[in-house]
Short mmCIF file of C-alpha atoms in Angstrom, two decimals:
data_model
loop_
_atom_site.label_atom_id
_atom_site.label_comp_id
_atom_site.label_asym_id
_atom_site.label_seq_id
_atom_site.Cartn_x
_atom_site.Cartn_y
_atom_site.Cartn_z
CA MET A 1 -59.97 -19.99 -167.65
CA GLU A 2 -57.67 -16.91 -168.47
CA ARG A 3 -58.11 -15.47 -164.61
CA ASN A 4 -57.05 -18.93 -163.45
CA ARG A 5 -54.22 -19.27 -165.67
CA ARG A 6 -52.64 -15.88 -164.46
CA SER A 7 -49.20 -16.90 -162.78
CA TRP A 8 -47.97 -16.33 -159.03
CA SER A 9 -45.47 -13.14 -158.92
CA TRP A 10 -42.99 -11.74 -156.24
CA PRO A 11 -44.55 -9.34 -153.66
CA TRP A 12 -41.52 -6.71 -154.23
CA PRO A 13 -43.28 -3.93 -151.76
CA LEU A 14 -43.04 -6.70 -148.61
CA PHE A 15 -39.40 -7.29 -149.98
CA SER A 16 -38.47 -4.25 -150.06
CA VAL A 17 -39.25 -3.63 -146.49
CA PHE A 18 -37.26 -6.88 -145.40
CA LEU A 19 -34.23 -5.46 -147.62
CA ILE A 20 -33.80 -1.84 -146.45
CA ALA A 21 -34.76 -2.45 -142.41
CA PRO A 22 -31.20 -3.70 -141.41
CA LEU A 23 -29.89 -0.79 -142.86
CA LEU A 24 -32.10 1.87 -141.80
CA PHE A 25 -30.87 0.05 -138.10
CA SER A 26 -27.23 0.08 -138.60
CA VAL A 27 -27.62 3.75 -138.92
CA LEU A 28 -30.09 4.55 -136.34
CA PRO A 29 -28.91 6.11 -132.68
CA THR A 30 -29.06 3.36 -130.35
CA THR A 31 -29.15 3.15 -126.61
CA SER A 32 -27.52 0.76 -124.91
CA VAL A 33 -28.02 -1.35 -122.13
CA GLU A 34 -25.89 0.52 -119.38
CA ALA A 35 -27.26 3.22 -120.64
CA ARG A 36 -31.40 1.99 -120.49
CA LYS A 37 -30.14 0.47 -116.76
CA HIS A 38 -28.85 3.71 -115.62
CA HIS A 39 -31.62 5.89 -116.86
CA HIS A 40 -34.37 3.59 -115.64
CA SER A 41 -32.61 3.99 -112.00
CA ASN A 42 -31.89 7.23 -111.97
CA LYS A 43 -35.92 8.10 -112.67
CA HIS A 44 -36.53 5.69 -109.30
CA SER A 45 -34.14 7.21 -106.95
CA ASN A 46 -36.02 10.53 -108.16
CA HIS A 47 -38.83 9.41 -107.18
CA ARG A 48 -37.19 7.94 -103.83
CA LYS A 49 -36.41 11.21 -102.96
CA GLY A 50 -39.51 13.05 -103.18
CA SER A 51 -41.51 10.37 -101.48
CA ASP A 52 -39.35 9.87 -98.51
CA SER A 53 -38.63 13.73 -97.52
CA GLY A 54 -41.70 14.74 -97.91
CA GLY A 55 -42.06 17.05 -100.97
CA PHE A 56 -37.89 17.60 -101.25
CA ASN A 57 -37.78 17.98 -105.04
CA PRO A 58 -34.34 19.27 -105.38
CA PRO A 59 -33.95 21.26 -108.82
CA ALA A 60 -32.82 19.56 -111.76
CA ASP A 61 -29.05 20.29 -112.35
CA SER A 62 -28.44 22.21 -116.10
CA THR A 63 -24.68 21.41 -116.12
CA THR A 64 -23.67 19.79 -119.36
CA ASP A 65 -20.19 20.05 -119.03
CA SER A 66 -18.71 16.71 -119.89
CA THR A 67 -16.07 17.55 -116.90
CA THR A 68 -18.32 18.48 -114.09
CA TYR A 69 -19.45 15.94 -111.47
CA ASN A 70 -22.20 17.00 -109.60
CA VAL A 71 -22.67 15.31 -105.95
CA VAL A 72 -26.85 15.23 -106.15
CA SER A 73 -25.98 13.01 -109.68
CA PHE A 74 -24.07 10.51 -107.49
CA GLY A 75 -27.12 9.87 -105.15
CA ALA A 76 -26.61 13.18 -102.46
CA ARG A 77 -29.56 14.44 -101.62
CA GLY A 78 -29.20 17.95 -99.49
CA ASP A 79 -32.10 17.84 -97.71
CA GLY A 80 -29.65 18.57 -94.34
CA VAL A 81 -30.57 15.25 -92.42
CA THR A 82 -29.19 12.58 -95.01
CA ASP A 83 -25.70 11.20 -94.90
CA ASP A 84 -24.24 12.84 -98.37
CA SER A 85 -20.52 12.64 -97.46
CA GLN A 86 -20.72 9.11 -99.70
CA SER A 87 -21.64 10.90 -102.36
CA LEU A 88 -19.15 13.71 -102.24
CA VAL A 89 -16.41 10.94 -102.13
CA GLY A 90 -17.93 9.04 -105.36
CA ALA A 91 -18.11 12.37 -107.13
CA TRP A 92 -14.39 12.81 -106.19
CA LYS A 93 -12.60 9.84 -107.21
CA ALA A 94 -14.67 10.13 -110.31
CA ALA A 95 -13.23 13.51 -111.19
CA CYS A 96 -9.81 12.89 -110.12
CA GLN A 97 -9.29 10.95 -112.70
CA LEU A 98 -10.24 13.85 -115.42
CA PRO A 99 -7.84 16.67 -116.31
CA GLY A 100 -9.85 19.78 -115.75
CA ALA A 101 -12.64 18.13 -113.75
CA THR A 102 -14.92 19.93 -111.46
CA VAL A 103 -16.60 18.85 -108.57
CA LYS A 104 -19.78 20.52 -108.13
CA ILE A 105 -21.98 21.44 -104.71
CA PRO A 106 -24.64 22.97 -106.12
CA SER A 107 -26.90 26.08 -104.74
CA GLY A 108 -29.87 25.72 -102.76
CA PHE A 109 -29.06 22.89 -100.76
CA ARG A 110 -27.86 21.98 -97.07
CA PHE A 111 -25.54 18.61 -97.62
CA LEU A 112 -24.76 16.87 -94.39
CA MET A 113 -21.15 15.15 -94.41
CA SER A 114 -19.45 12.46 -91.56
CA PRO A 115 -15.75 13.25 -91.76
CA VAL A 116 -14.11 12.34 -95.22
CA ASN A 117 -10.67 11.99 -96.62
CA LEU A 118 -9.93 12.81 -99.91
CA GLN A 119 -7.26 11.85 -101.52
CA GLY A 120 -5.07 12.98 -104.39
CA PRO A 121 -3.26 12.95 -106.60
CA CYS A 122 -5.71 13.59 -108.90
CA ASN A 123 -4.97 13.69 -113.28
CA GLY A 124 -3.98 17.58 -113.40
CA GLN A 125 -6.17 20.46 -112.21
CA LEU A 126 -9.28 19.76 -109.84
CA THR A 127 -11.71 21.99 -108.68
CA LEU A 128 -14.43 21.78 -105.72
CA GLN A 129 -17.13 24.38 -106.64
CA ILE A 130 -18.97 24.84 -103.15
CA ASP A 131 -22.08 26.88 -103.86
CA GLY A 132 -24.04 25.17 -101.72
CA THR A 133 -23.60 24.55 -97.85
CA LEU A 134 -21.91 21.84 -96.19
CA LEU A 135 -23.01 20.71 -92.77
CA ALA A 136 -21.05 18.62 -89.96
CA PRO A 137 -22.58 16.43 -87.53
CA SER A 138 -23.72 18.63 -85.24
CA ARG A 139 -24.07 16.35 -82.05
CA VAL A 140 -20.34 15.51 -80.22
CA GLY A 141 -21.33 12.17 -79.96
CA ASP A 142 -22.25 11.77 -83.79
CA TRP A 143 -18.08 12.11 -85.09
CA PRO A 144 -16.79 8.88 -85.07
CA LYS A 145 -13.79 8.52 -82.67
CA SER A 146 -11.33 7.74 -85.59
CA SER A 147 -11.94 10.78 -86.94
CA LEU A 148 -11.83 13.97 -84.56
CA PHE A 149 -8.69 15.30 -86.49
CA GLN A 150 -10.84 16.86 -88.85
CA TRP A 151 -13.90 16.79 -90.67
CA LEU A 152 -12.82 17.83 -94.25
CA ASN A 153 -9.30 16.51 -94.76
CA PHE A 154 -7.88 17.20 -98.47
CA LYS A 155 -4.29 14.92 -98.36
CA TRP A 156 -1.52 14.95 -101.33
CA VAL A 157 -3.58 17.11 -103.32
CA GLN A 158 -2.20 19.58 -106.12
CA ASN A 159 -3.25 22.23 -108.86
CA PHE A 160 -6.12 22.01 -106.85
CA THR A 161 -8.87 25.10 -106.10
CA ILE A 162 -11.87 25.40 -103.49
CA GLN A 163 -14.16 28.26 -104.57
CA GLY A 164 -17.30 29.25 -104.97
CA SER A 165 -20.27 31.10 -103.61
CA GLY A 166 -21.39 29.01 -100.68
CA THR A 167 -20.82 27.77 -96.62
CA VAL A 168 -18.82 25.70 -94.91
CA ASP A 169 -20.29 24.88 -91.70
CA GLY A 170 -19.10 22.98 -88.80
CA GLN A 171 -21.86 23.37 -86.27
CA GLY A 172 -19.77 23.70 -83.61
CA SER A 173 -21.48 24.82 -80.80
CA GLN A 174 -21.61 21.57 -78.72
CA TRP A 175 -18.17 21.67 -78.73
CA TRP A 176 -17.23 24.86 -76.76
CA THR A 177 -19.92 23.93 -74.04
CA PRO A 178 -18.64 21.61 -71.13
CA SER A 179 -22.14 20.81 -70.18
CA SER A 180 -22.26 19.09 -74.25
CA LEU A 181 -18.92 17.46 -73.55
CA TYR A 182 -19.72 16.28 -69.65
CA TYR A 183 -23.09 14.72 -71.77
CA VAL A 184 -20.70 12.88 -74.75
CA GLN A 185 -18.48 11.37 -71.78
CA LYS A 186 -21.55 10.07 -69.27
CA MET A 187 -23.31 8.50 -72.22
CA SER A 188 -20.40 7.32 -74.38
CA LYS A 189 -17.92 6.69 -71.53
CA TYR A 190 -14.97 9.13 -73.37
CA ILE A 191 -14.19 12.76 -73.67
CA PRO A 192 -12.40 13.46 -77.28
CA ASP A 193 -8.79 15.16 -76.35
CA VAL A 194 -9.13 16.71 -79.76
CA LYS A 195 -11.35 18.88 -81.78
CA PRO A 196 -11.82 18.51 -85.22
CA THR A 197 -10.91 21.07 -87.89
CA ALA A 198 -13.01 22.00 -90.77
CA LEU A 199 -10.80 22.01 -93.64
CA ARG A 200 -7.41 20.63 -93.49
CA PHE A 201 -4.76 19.95 -96.46
CA TYR A 202 -1.77 17.76 -95.25
CA SER A 203 1.22 17.36 -97.99
CA SER A 204 -0.89 19.54 -100.74
CA HIS A 205 0.82 21.85 -103.41
CA GLY A 206 -0.72 24.35 -105.40
CA VAL A 207 -3.41 24.91 -102.98
CA THR A 208 -5.92 27.83 -104.33
CA VAL A 209 -9.31 28.74 -101.20
CA ARG A 210 -11.04 31.21 -102.31
CA ASP A 211 -14.56 33.65 -102.25
CA ILE A 212 -16.35 30.70 -99.90
CA ARG A 213 -17.42 31.14 -95.94
CA ILE A 214 -16.21 28.61 -93.62
CA VAL A 215 -18.17 29.13 -90.43
CA ASN A 216 -18.41 27.44 -86.72
CA SER A 217 -15.42 24.71 -86.73
CA PRO A 218 -15.81 22.79 -83.78
CA GLN A 219 -11.77 23.95 -83.57
CA CYS A 220 -9.74 25.53 -86.24
CA HIS A 221 -11.41 26.77 -89.15
CA LEU A 222 -8.75 26.07 -92.43
CA LYS A 223 -5.67 24.33 -91.96
CA PHE A 224 -2.44 23.38 -94.00
CA ASP A 225 0.34 21.01 -93.01
CA TYR A 226 3.38 19.83 -94.77
CA SER A 227 2.42 22.05 -97.73
CA GLY A 228 3.41 24.79 -100.39
CA GLY A 229 2.58 27.19 -102.58
CA ILE A 230 -0.66 27.99 -100.81
CA LYS A 231 -3.31 30.92 -101.66
CA VAL A 232 -6.38 32.15 -100.27
CA ASP A 233 -8.10 35.13 -100.82
CA ASN A 234 -11.86 36.54 -100.21
CA ILE A 235 -12.69 33.95 -98.24
CA THR A 236 -14.83 34.84 -94.67
CA ILE A 237 -14.20 33.18 -91.50
CA SER A 238 -16.26 33.38 -88.73
CA SER A 239 -17.29 31.72 -84.98
CA PRO A 240 -18.37 33.48 -81.91
CA GLU A 241 -15.66 35.07 -79.63
CA ASN A 242 -15.92 33.31 -76.80
CA SER A 243 -15.03 30.04 -78.83
CA PRO A 244 -12.37 28.36 -77.37
CA ASN A 245 -9.21 27.80 -80.16
CA THR A 246 -10.92 28.10 -83.18
CA ASP A 247 -7.95 30.00 -85.13
CA GLY A 248 -9.32 30.89 -88.45
CA ILE A 249 -5.94 29.96 -90.55
CA HIS A 250 -3.56 27.58 -89.22
CA LEU A 251 0.14 27.16 -90.92
CA GLN A 252 2.11 24.29 -90.08
CA SER A 253 5.37 23.22 -91.51
CA THR A 254 3.96 25.21 -94.76
CA ARG A 255 6.57 27.52 -97.13
CA ASP A 256 4.85 30.17 -99.70
CA VAL A 257 1.79 31.13 -98.97
CA GLU A 258 -0.26 34.12 -99.72
CA ILE A 259 -3.80 34.99 -97.68
CA HIS A 260 -5.41 38.20 -98.61
CA HIS A 261 -8.52 40.70 -99.05
CA SER A 262 -9.99 38.33 -96.41
CA ASN A 263 -12.69 38.69 -92.94
CA ILE A 264 -11.38 36.31 -89.99
CA GLY A 265 -13.55 36.36 -86.92
CA CYS A 266 -12.93 34.06 -84.32
CA GLY A 267 -12.07 32.79 -80.83
CA ASP A 268 -8.67 32.24 -81.11
CA ASP A 269 -5.55 33.85 -83.34
CA CYS A 270 -7.31 34.99 -86.63
CA VAL A 271 -3.97 33.48 -88.48
CA SER A 272 -1.91 31.04 -86.42
CA ILE A 273 1.94 30.58 -87.86
CA GLN A 274 3.48 27.54 -86.55
CA SER A 275 7.06 25.91 -86.73
CA GLY A 276 8.40 25.10 -90.39
CA CYS A 277 6.60 27.88 -91.92
CA SER A 278 8.65 30.23 -94.18
CA ASN A 279 7.89 32.97 -96.71
CA VAL A 280 4.75 33.62 -95.91
CA HIS A 281 3.05 36.94 -96.66
CA LEU A 282 -0.31 38.08 -95.28
CA HIS A 283 -2.46 41.56 -96.61
CA HIS A 284 -5.41 43.28 -96.66
CA ILE A 285 -6.95 41.40 -93.81
CA ASN A 286 -9.96 42.04 -91.04
CA CYS A 287 -9.37 40.61 -87.95
CA SER A 288 -12.47 41.05 -85.75
CA PRO A 289 -13.06 39.48 -83.08
CA GLY A 290 -9.73 37.58 -82.24
CA HIS A 291 -6.36 37.21 -80.81
CA GLY A 292 -4.84 38.72 -83.66
CA ILE A 293 -1.78 37.81 -86.11
CA SER A 294 0.40 35.39 -84.40
CA VAL A 295 3.59 33.90 -85.03
CA GLY A 296 3.75 30.75 -82.67
CA SER A 297 3.27 29.59 -80.02
CA LEU A 298 6.56 27.90 -80.45
CA GLY A 299 8.73 25.42 -78.65
CA LYS A 300 6.28 23.58 -76.48
CA ASP A 301 7.82 21.10 -74.51
CA LYS A 302 11.35 21.60 -75.78
CA THR A 303 10.65 20.97 -79.20
CA ALA A 304 12.80 22.90 -81.81
CA ALA A 305 10.86 25.47 -84.13
CA CYS A 306 11.90 27.65 -87.25
CA VAL A 307 10.22 29.93 -88.88
CA SER A 308 11.30 32.54 -91.21
CA ASN A 309 10.64 35.42 -93.93
CA ILE A 310 7.10 36.61 -92.04
CA VAL A 311 5.59 39.57 -93.97
CA VAL A 312 2.52 40.81 -92.99
CA ASP A 313 1.19 44.05 -93.99
CA ASN A 314 -2.22 46.04 -94.32
CA ILE A 315 -4.18 44.82 -91.73
CA SER A 316 -6.80 45.95 -89.74
CA LEU A 317 -7.42 44.22 -85.98
CA ARG A 318 -10.51 45.62 -84.12
CA ASN A 319 -11.55 44.35 -80.32
CA THR A 320 -8.91 41.59 -80.31
CA LEU A 321 -6.53 40.32 -77.48
CA ALA A 322 -3.55 41.39 -79.26
CA GLY A 323 -2.39 42.78 -82.79
CA VAL A 324 0.74 41.49 -84.05
CA ARG A 325 2.48 38.58 -81.77
CA ILE A 326 5.50 36.44 -81.73
CA LYS A 327 4.94 33.70 -78.78
CA THR A 328 7.01 30.81 -77.35
CA TRP A 329 7.78 28.49 -74.84
CA GLN A 330 10.59 28.29 -72.52
CA GLY A 331 12.85 25.45 -73.35
CA GLY A 332 12.02 24.98 -77.16
CA VAL A 333 14.79 25.86 -79.47
CA GLY A 334 15.58 27.00 -82.76
CA SER A 335 14.73 30.20 -84.27
CA VAL A 336 12.52 33.11 -85.87
CA LYS A 337 13.88 35.56 -88.20
CA ASN A 338 13.20 37.98 -90.96
CA VAL A 339 9.67 38.80 -89.75
CA SER A 340 7.79 42.35 -91.17
CA PHE A 341 4.87 44.08 -89.39
CA THR A 342 3.94 47.22 -91.43
CA ASN A 343 0.88 49.17 -91.63
CA ILE A 344 -0.99 47.79 -88.54
CA GLN A 345 -4.07 49.47 -87.85
CA VAL A 346 -5.85 48.86 -84.32
CA SER A 347 -8.79 49.71 -83.03
CA ASP A 348 -9.62 48.55 -79.04
CA VAL A 349 -6.67 45.99 -79.10
CA LYS A 350 -5.94 44.97 -75.85
CA TYR A 351 -1.83 44.74 -76.63
CA PRO A 352 -0.86 46.00 -79.92
CA ILE A 353 2.49 44.93 -80.19
CA ILE A 354 3.66 41.66 -78.56
CA ILE A 355 6.82 39.35 -78.38
CA ASP A 356 6.55 36.89 -75.39
CA GLN A 357 9.08 34.37 -74.45
CA PHE A 358 7.36 33.02 -71.20
CA TYR A 359 4.26 31.99 -73.23
CA CYS A 360 2.11 29.94 -70.94
CA ASP A 361 -1.37 28.51 -71.31
CA LYS A 362 -1.54 26.83 -68.14
CA HIS A 363 -1.66 28.45 -64.49
CA ARG A 364 1.82 28.02 -64.24
CA CYS A 365 5.00 27.18 -65.99
CA GLU A 366 8.45 26.04 -65.14
CA ASN A 367 11.22 28.29 -65.49
CA GLN A 368 13.88 27.24 -68.20
CA THR A 369 16.93 28.88 -69.61
CA ALA A 370 16.68 27.53 -73.37
CA ALA A 371 14.81 29.37 -75.57
CA VAL A 372 13.66 29.91 -79.53
CA ALA A 373 15.88 32.78 -80.83
CA ILE A 374 14.40 35.76 -82.03
CA SER A 375 16.14 38.10 -84.50
CA GLY A 376 15.64 40.96 -87.32
CA VAL A 377 11.85 41.65 -86.34
CA LYS A 378 9.92 45.08 -87.57
CA TYR A 379 7.28 47.06 -86.23
CA ASP A 380 6.50 49.90 -88.96
CA GLN A 381 3.27 52.13 -89.43
CA ILE A 382 0.99 50.79 -86.27
CA TYR A 383 -1.41 53.04 -85.18
CA GLY A 384 -4.94 53.35 -83.42
CA THR A 385 -6.24 52.48 -79.99
CA TYR A 386 -5.61 50.03 -77.52
CA THR A 387 -7.27 48.84 -73.91
CA ALA A 388 -4.21 47.77 -71.85
CA GLN A 389 -0.81 48.34 -72.99
CA PRO A 390 0.56 49.60 -76.20
CA ILE A 391 3.93 47.54 -76.35
CA ARG A 392 5.21 44.27 -74.68
CA LEU A 393 8.40 43.19 -75.50
CA ALA A 394 9.33 40.38 -73.12
CA CYS A 395 12.52 38.44 -74.32
CA SER A 396 13.98 35.58 -72.74
CA THR A 397 16.70 36.36 -69.77
CA THR A 398 19.34 33.88 -71.82
CA VAL A 399 18.64 34.66 -75.60
CA PRO A 400 17.78 37.68 -75.96
CA CYS A 401 15.81 39.11 -78.95
CA VAL A 402 17.99 40.83 -81.38
CA ASP A 403 17.77 43.54 -84.60
CA VAL A 404 13.96 44.26 -83.32
CA ASP A 405 13.35 47.96 -85.02
CA VAL A 406 10.20 49.75 -84.04
CA ALA A 407 9.32 52.91 -86.23
CA ASP A 408 6.33 54.99 -86.78
CA ILE A 409 4.43 53.93 -83.69
CA GLN A 410 1.29 55.66 -82.97
CA LEU A 411 -0.82 54.36 -80.49
CA LYS A 412 -3.48 56.01 -77.65
CA PRO A 413 -5.13 54.52 -75.26
CA SER A 414 -8.87 54.05 -76.16
CA ILE A 415 -10.57 55.21 -72.77
CA ALA A 416 -9.47 57.36 -70.17
CA GLY A 417 -7.59 56.18 -67.52
CA ILE A 418 -5.04 53.74 -69.31
CA PRO A 419 -1.38 54.73 -68.42
CA SER A 420 -0.08 55.92 -71.57
CA SER A 421 3.23 55.24 -70.58
CA ALA A 422 2.70 51.48 -70.01
CA SER A 423 4.94 49.08 -71.27
CA LEU A 424 7.07 46.11 -70.73
CA CYS A 425 10.51 45.97 -72.39
CA TRP A 426 12.52 42.78 -71.41
CA ASN A 427 16.01 41.92 -72.62
CA SER A 428 15.13 42.89 -76.12
CA TYR A 429 17.66 44.76 -78.49
CA GLY A 430 17.84 47.15 -81.59
CA LYS A 431 17.14 50.74 -82.43
CA SER A 432 13.87 52.81 -82.11
CA GLN A 433 12.68 55.80 -85.23
CA ALA A 434 10.01 58.43 -84.75
CA PRO A 435 7.07 59.21 -84.51
CA LEU A 436 6.65 57.22 -81.50
CA LEU A 437 3.49 57.33 -79.25
CA PRO A 438 3.62 56.90 -76.30
CA SER A 439 7.70 58.23 -75.96
CA SER A 440 8.16 55.63 -73.72
CA ILE A 441 8.56 53.32 -76.93
CA ASP A 442 11.91 55.14 -77.23
CA GLY A 443 13.37 53.37 -74.19
CA CYS A 444 12.04 50.68 -75.06
CA LEU A 445 14.77 49.04 -76.93
CA ARG A 446 18.94 48.61 -75.88
CA ARG A 447 21.67 49.13 -78.34
CA ASP A 448 22.59 45.72 -80.10
CA THR A 449 25.93 44.43 -79.63
CA ALA A 450 28.33 42.10 -81.36
CA TYR A 451 28.57 40.11 -78.15
CA VAL A 452 24.61 40.15 -77.99
CA LYS A 453 23.62 39.04 -81.33
CA ARG A 454 26.27 35.84 -81.20
CA VAL A 455 24.46 35.13 -77.95
CA ALA A 456 21.70 35.24 -79.63
CA ARG A 457 22.18 33.38 -82.82
CA SER A 458 23.93 30.98 -81.13
CA HIS A 459 21.02 29.14 -80.80
CA GLU A 460 19.56 29.03 -84.35
CA HIS A 461 21.88 25.88 -85.22
CA VAL A 462 18.87 23.68 -85.06
CA CYS A 463 17.27 25.25 -88.42
#
């Protein structure tokens, strides 16, 4: 009876569990619904990549920096077949919002990219780290008609850097072959009247491009339009000698530029400086093959051209059409002034020194009296070998070139039989200073007079 009368008591161990559990859950780390969804999606995405690409499994990104946006994390496959352009756009938009962010193109991948526009302004310094390979569409017919001016177009960016050990491959061979373009016309009833530039910057400032390789662009490899504060350092540009119009670096209406310690080989000008450019410094550049370092062509179709304060020094040119040259069309207006070419080494260059105010890329061009005025040009310490003509200064009949100075020129024919005295100088004024080889260069320039300078400078008013 005593055992039956024992009173009921509270189960304290069980009660303690109910009491403490809410406190434990309040301090333990939790995973949000969105994070779980994102994790599940990533697992599914990785599994799909492995099964759809024949066992292709990209290496995991080890980056832990929260300011780095890897295109693989935005769905890029990097198999060289799938179009990854929208992944690049997505990574760009995310990085653009964060100061000091980086868009990463990882090594070990080949990313096929349709033409894209990457726009600013962004929130502070932004970097595009290219360590892998970017591939343009290889077939002309795969390019949309609306995107033929450029492939990777950067617009309105500021304080921006492209760098890395990777390659930007324009896969331009079909654009250089008339038979390929004929096939496109036959299939789609049109031939593109322009060819894409690989990398183009428009209205951008504080831009640095360094270390990367740009190869086989359909047309120009690297172009700057209406931009300023440009630095290009230690890049390599490469396309075959017979690839038409594949300029290495093209500057248009761009100021305050430094391009240095780079190797450029292409089918046109290694560096082309066009109207609206000023304060440009090129130095320590190797150019081979190509058409040399060019100011122009300027003044086409009677347009105005203004170029000033150009310094080109410590340049090596080998097997190029021209060395350093200025070229303008008849009928243009404006001026080219304060241009210096110093310490230029040429090897088997057809025409090492050129001013051509009768430039024409057609079978025949109409003679016109107007011309872009050229003044204040210096050629100093230019030496090496040529294959056709050491110097050619062909200035306008009505607008002479003035203040053209040559000094310490030592040019020899690279093979026997080339006349060492072959030079053409027409309506060019300035002074020469020994040593000069060939010696005929000494008689190339007429003496400046006040009248001649006045005539020349009367054409500079548009600038």
